[in-house]
Amino acid sequence: MFIPLHDANRLRHIDRQYVTLGIIALNVLVWLTTTVGGAGFAQAAALGLGYIPSVAYDLAVLPPELELVPAPLTYVTYAFLHGDIMHLGGNMLFLWVFGDNVEDALGHFRYLIFYLACAIAGAAFHGVVTPESQAPLIGASGAVAGVIAAYLILHPRVKLWVLAFARIPLRVPAFLALALWIGTQFFMFVVDRENQVSWAAHIGGILAGAVLVVVMRRRGVPLLDRRIVPPEAVELE
């Protein structure tokens, strides 16, 4: 649909998006590790660290040698695994463009909690929709979807540079590009339930991000790009 390039949206409360950068670095490191380890190692990591609904719901069990972490932890660990460089690159690009301003609005620690909560929500909704699935869910898409939803609620009027259809550069309002992206996730969830992409995980992340950004943002951070009127600017009659 579109590839985000730049948003020209300055940081107001933090000097640098350390948590966003750390999450990107960790995702890249995990992908490099699993890639270097070979296909067998990557598959074992996906089974041991990916979120498997049937395992989470005690409908199936993994062989002992593949139980790398307790099943509840896979609600988080799955979000740091990716299938290939395109899968990784797409998620990290969206996180790079939109994550810094969400981190700015929430603060470093609350943003980390927010990101992990969106990942958990993505896995949880995927599990509710497909509780008997034995396929491991991997990828940061659920968490990143939460970041996108939060950005839309915080900064709908900011202008974005995007590549439409991966080739046409356009400068568009954030609400146009991101609302279209979010709408597409819901549409695909309804019409394309058999796809390898978990639209349910995206929707879980979107819903969590939309709710959490409202309650977790810094005190005084406005929504919908509203301006804060300083007291001295108020006229009294």
Tab-separated table of C-alpha atoms in Angstrom:
chain	number	residue	atom	x	y	z
A	1	MET	CA	0.000	0.000	0.000
A	2	PHE	CA	2.615	2.554	1.084
A	3	ILE	CA	6.103	2.711	2.563
A	4	PRO	CA	6.716	5.458	5.151
A	5	LEU	CA	9.850	7.524	4.621
A	6	HIS	CA	9.834	10.575	6.881
A	7	ASP	CA	7.455	12.566	9.056
A	8	ALA	CA	9.371	15.764	9.993
A	9	ASN	CA	7.791	15.611	13.452
A	10	ARG	CA	10.268	16.901	16.009
A	11	LEU	CA	10.708	15.478	19.498
A	12	ARG	CA	9.420	17.717	22.289
A	13	HIS	CA	10.173	15.904	25.555
A	14	ILE	CA	13.132	13.594	24.943
A	15	ASP	CA	16.531	14.080	23.332
A	16	ARG	CA	16.594	10.738	21.530
A	17	GLN	CA	14.306	7.731	21.111
A	18	TYR	CA	16.512	5.292	23.030
A	19	VAL	CA	13.846	2.637	23.550
A	20	THR	CA	12.793	2.620	19.889
A	21	LEU	CA	16.416	2.334	18.809
A	22	GLY	CA	17.002	-0.436	21.340
A	23	ILE	CA	13.986	-2.408	20.130
A	24	ILE	CA	15.125	-2.091	16.521
A	25	ALA	CA	18.650	-3.172	17.444
A	26	LEU	CA	17.364	-6.185	19.390
A	27	ASN	CA	15.129	-7.281	16.521
A	28	VAL	CA	18.016	-7.023	14.073
A	29	LEU	CA	20.341	-8.909	16.428
A	30	VAL	CA	17.824	-11.726	16.913
A	31	TRP	CA	17.246	-11.980	13.159
A	32	LEU	CA	20.988	-12.120	12.462
A	33	THR	CA	21.443	-14.772	15.132
A	34	THR	CA	18.683	-16.998	13.784
A	35	THR	CA	19.841	-16.462	10.198
A	36	VAL	CA	23.447	-17.377	10.943
A	37	GLY	CA	22.252	-20.440	12.799
A	38	GLY	CA	20.654	-21.835	9.644
A	39	ALA	CA	17.157	-22.967	8.720
A	40	GLY	CA	16.980	-25.634	11.424
A	41	PHE	CA	17.986	-23.193	14.136
A	42	ALA	CA	15.518	-20.587	12.878
A	43	GLN	CA	12.692	-23.136	12.870
A	44	ALA	CA	13.551	-24.256	16.395
A	45	ALA	CA	13.577	-20.630	17.546
A	46	ALA	CA	10.176	-20.009	15.941
A	47	LEU	CA	8.696	-23.070	17.677
A	48	GLY	CA	10.343	-22.373	21.020
A	49	LEU	CA	9.919	-18.582	21.148
A	50	GLY	CA	7.004	-17.992	18.785
A	51	TYR	CA	3.442	-17.756	20.062
A	52	ILE	CA	1.546	-20.999	19.379
A	53	PRO	CA	-2.144	-20.678	20.316
A	54	SER	CA	-2.736	-24.392	20.882
A	55	VAL	CA	0.227	-24.514	23.278
A	56	ALA	CA	-0.850	-21.350	25.075
A	57	TYR	CA	-4.342	-22.838	25.533
A	58	ASP	CA	-2.963	-26.230	26.674
A	59	LEU	CA	-4.419	-27.973	23.646
A	60	ALA	CA	-0.979	-29.178	22.513
A	61	VAL	CA	2.513	-29.491	23.936
A	62	LEU	CA	5.943	-28.925	22.482
A	63	PRO	CA	8.674	-31.537	22.650
A	64	PRO	CA	10.793	-30.827	25.758
A	65	GLU	CA	13.831	-29.854	23.678
A	66	LEU	CA	11.834	-27.042	22.047
A	67	GLU	CA	10.453	-25.545	25.262
A	68	LEU	CA	12.866	-22.620	25.353
A	69	VAL	CA	10.706	-20.403	27.586
A	70	PRO	CA	7.447	-20.897	29.508
A	71	ALA	CA	4.412	-20.551	27.248
A	72	PRO	CA	3.209	-17.247	28.832
A	73	LEU	CA	6.491	-15.569	27.856
A	74	THR	CA	5.867	-16.312	24.185
A	75	TYR	CA	3.231	-13.555	24.236
A	76	VAL	CA	6.285	-11.262	24.170
A	77	THR	CA	9.159	-13.254	22.686
A	78	TYR	CA	7.344	-13.884	19.394
A	79	ALA	CA	7.510	-10.161	18.641
A	80	PHE	CA	11.309	-10.252	18.329
A	81	LEU	CA	11.456	-12.975	15.673
A	82	HIS	CA	11.079	-12.470	11.925
A	83	GLY	CA	10.888	-14.813	8.983
A	84	ASP	CA	13.078	-12.975	6.484
A	85	ILE	CA	14.739	-9.629	5.774
A	86	MET	CA	11.609	-8.154	4.165
A	87	HIS	CA	9.495	-9.106	7.163
A	88	LEU	CA	12.051	-7.543	9.505
A	89	GLY	CA	12.703	-4.487	7.341
A	90	GLY	CA	9.050	-3.577	6.913
A	91	ASN	CA	8.289	-3.715	10.623
A	92	MET	CA	11.423	-1.854	11.637
A	93	LEU	CA	10.897	0.879	9.046
A	94	PHE	CA	7.407	1.619	10.385
A	95	LEU	CA	8.798	1.566	13.932
A	96	TRP	CA	11.649	3.912	12.966
A	97	VAL	CA	9.310	6.498	11.412
A	98	PHE	CA	6.510	6.432	13.986
A	99	GLY	CA	8.008	5.068	17.194
A	100	ASP	CA	10.062	8.108	18.178
A	101	ASN	CA	7.095	10.450	18.527
A	102	VAL	CA	5.058	7.908	20.469
A	103	GLU	CA	8.033	7.395	22.776
A	104	ASP	CA	8.274	11.174	23.099
A	105	ALA	CA	4.607	11.411	24.119
A	106	LEU	CA	4.784	8.577	26.672
A	107	GLY	CA	8.322	8.764	28.021
A	108	HIS	CA	10.926	6.027	27.758
A	109	PHE	CA	9.716	3.588	30.420
A	110	ARG	CA	6.000	3.864	29.730
A	111	TYR	CA	6.685	3.523	26.012
A	112	LEU	CA	8.507	0.244	26.631
A	113	ILE	CA	5.549	-1.030	28.653
A	114	PHE	CA	3.205	0.240	25.933
A	115	TYR	CA	5.134	-1.556	23.188
A	116	LEU	CA	5.206	-4.866	25.048
A	117	ALA	CA	1.517	-4.550	25.948
A	118	CYS	CA	0.633	-4.054	22.279
A	119	ALA	CA	2.673	-7.145	21.408
A	120	ILE	CA	0.811	-9.130	24.058
A	121	ALA	CA	-2.538	-7.844	22.799
A	122	GLY	CA	-1.641	-8.851	19.253
A	123	ALA	CA	-0.802	-12.403	20.296
A	124	ALA	CA	-3.836	-12.622	22.571
A	125	PHE	CA	-6.304	-11.621	19.853
A	126	HIS	CA	-4.617	-13.973	17.386
A	127	GLY	CA	-5.049	-16.751	19.925
A	128	VAL	CA	-8.706	-15.946	20.517
A	129	VAL	CA	-9.380	-16.107	16.776
A	130	THR	CA	-7.348	-19.281	16.138
A	131	PRO	CA	-7.092	-21.117	19.485
A	132	GLU	CA	-6.343	-24.510	17.928
A	133	SER	CA	-3.580	-23.327	15.598
A	134	GLN	CA	-0.273	-25.138	15.900
A	135	ALA	CA	1.604	-22.673	13.687
A	136	PRO	CA	3.942	-20.292	15.540
A	137	LEU	CA	3.163	-16.590	15.271
A	138	ILE	CA	6.299	-14.468	14.849
A	139	GLY	CA	6.978	-10.818	14.047
A	140	ALA	CA	6.683	-7.350	15.548
A	141	SER	CA	3.616	-6.430	13.498
A	142	GLY	CA	1.188	-6.510	16.434
A	143	ALA	CA	3.346	-4.194	18.534
A	144	VAL	CA	4.096	-1.919	15.585
A	145	ALA	CA	0.382	-1.745	14.751
A	146	GLY	CA	-0.159	-0.390	18.254
A	147	VAL	CA	2.485	2.268	17.634
A	148	ILE	CA	0.790	3.244	14.368
A	149	ALA	CA	-2.601	3.575	16.064
A	150	ALA	CA	-1.065	5.707	18.816
A	151	TYR	CA	0.661	7.954	16.288
A	152	LEU	CA	-2.615	8.461	14.436
A	153	ILE	CA	-4.345	9.538	17.648
A	154	LEU	CA	-1.483	11.833	18.639
A	155	HIS	CA	-0.504	13.375	15.286
A	156	PRO	CA	-3.174	12.992	12.588
A	157	ARG	CA	-2.309	16.327	10.949
A	158	VAL	CA	1.431	15.782	10.553
A	159	LYS	CA	2.551	15.481	6.933
A	160	LEU	CA	4.264	12.239	5.945
A	161	TRP	CA	6.489	11.451	3.004
A	162	VAL	CA	5.527	8.014	1.724
A	163	LEU	CA	6.082	5.819	-1.291
A	164	ALA	CA	2.630	4.957	-2.584
A	165	PHE	CA	2.513	1.524	-4.232
A	166	ALA	CA	6.228	1.298	-3.297
A	167	ARG	CA	7.258	3.713	-6.075
A	168	ILE	CA	5.362	7.034	-6.092
A	169	PRO	CA	6.645	9.634	-3.574
A	170	LEU	CA	3.815	11.585	-1.967
A	171	ARG	CA	3.453	14.014	0.929
A	172	VAL	CA	0.176	13.293	2.674
A	173	PRO	CA	-1.460	13.950	6.069
A	174	ALA	CA	-0.839	11.195	8.592
A	175	PHE	CA	-4.561	10.597	9.086
A	176	LEU	CA	-4.989	9.769	5.408
A	177	ALA	CA	-2.179	7.226	5.187
A	178	LEU	CA	-2.557	5.655	8.625
A	179	ALA	CA	-6.353	5.492	8.696
A	180	LEU	CA	-6.205	3.775	5.314
A	181	TRP	CA	-3.598	1.337	6.635
A	182	ILE	CA	-5.664	0.557	9.732
A	183	GLY	CA	-8.844	0.191	7.704
A	184	THR	CA	-7.074	-2.259	5.431
A	185	GLN	CA	-6.119	-4.446	8.396
A	186	PHE	CA	-9.761	-4.758	9.455
A	187	PHE	CA	-10.892	-5.371	5.881
A	188	MET	CA	-8.313	-8.095	5.343
A	189	PHE	CA	-9.218	-9.704	8.663
A	190	VAL	CA	-12.779	-10.105	7.419
A	191	VAL	CA	-12.102	-11.234	3.843
A	192	ASP	CA	-8.765	-13.072	4.062
A	193	ARG	CA	-8.775	-15.316	7.123
A	194	GLU	CA	-6.651	-18.021	5.467
A	195	ASN	CA	-3.663	-15.793	4.653
A	196	GLN	CA	-0.305	-16.495	6.278
A	197	VAL	CA	-0.371	-12.933	7.632
A	198	SER	CA	-2.111	-12.710	11.017
A	199	TRP	CA	-4.475	-9.775	10.537
A	200	ALA	CA	-5.870	-10.611	13.969
A	201	ALA	CA	-2.527	-9.804	15.606
A	202	HIS	CA	-2.510	-6.444	13.821
A	203	ILE	CA	-6.010	-5.669	15.067
A	204	GLY	CA	-5.151	-6.664	18.625
A	205	GLY	CA	-2.181	-4.308	18.547
A	206	ILE	CA	-4.221	-1.498	16.992
A	207	LEU	CA	-6.943	-1.698	19.633
A	208	ALA	CA	-4.442	-1.840	22.473
A	209	GLY	CA	-2.400	1.059	21.094
A	210	ALA	CA	-5.463	3.258	20.599
A	211	VAL	CA	-6.587	2.763	24.195
A	212	LEU	CA	-3.224	2.771	25.937
A	213	VAL	CA	-1.874	5.954	24.357
A	214	VAL	CA	-4.798	7.896	25.813
A	215	VAL	CA	-4.145	6.743	29.379
A	216	MET	CA	-0.346	6.408	29.286
A	217	ARG	CA	0.709	9.660	27.603
A	218	ARG	CA	2.545	12.302	29.596
A	219	ARG	CA	0.436	14.770	31.506
A	220	GLY	CA	-0.353	17.686	29.220
A	221	VAL	CA	0.380	15.895	25.956
A	222	PRO	CA	-2.580	16.676	23.670
A	223	LEU	CA	-4.370	14.304	21.350
A	224	LEU	CA	-5.230	14.878	17.698
A	225	ASP	CA	-2.538	17.557	17.299
A	226	ARG	CA	-4.439	20.002	19.481
A	227	ARG	CA	-2.421	22.985	20.620
A	228	ILE	CA	-1.912	23.739	24.303
A	229	VAL	CA	-2.868	27.341	25.061
A	230	PRO	CA	-0.473	28.826	27.645
A	231	PRO	CA	-2.108	30.669	30.556
A	232	GLU	CA	-0.707	34.044	29.498
A	233	ALA	CA	-2.463	33.703	26.143
A	234	VAL	CA	-5.920	33.519	27.753
A	235	GLU	CA	-7.859	36.768	27.597
A	236	LEU	CA	-10.179	37.648	30.445
A	237	GLU	CA	-13.232	39.827	30.066
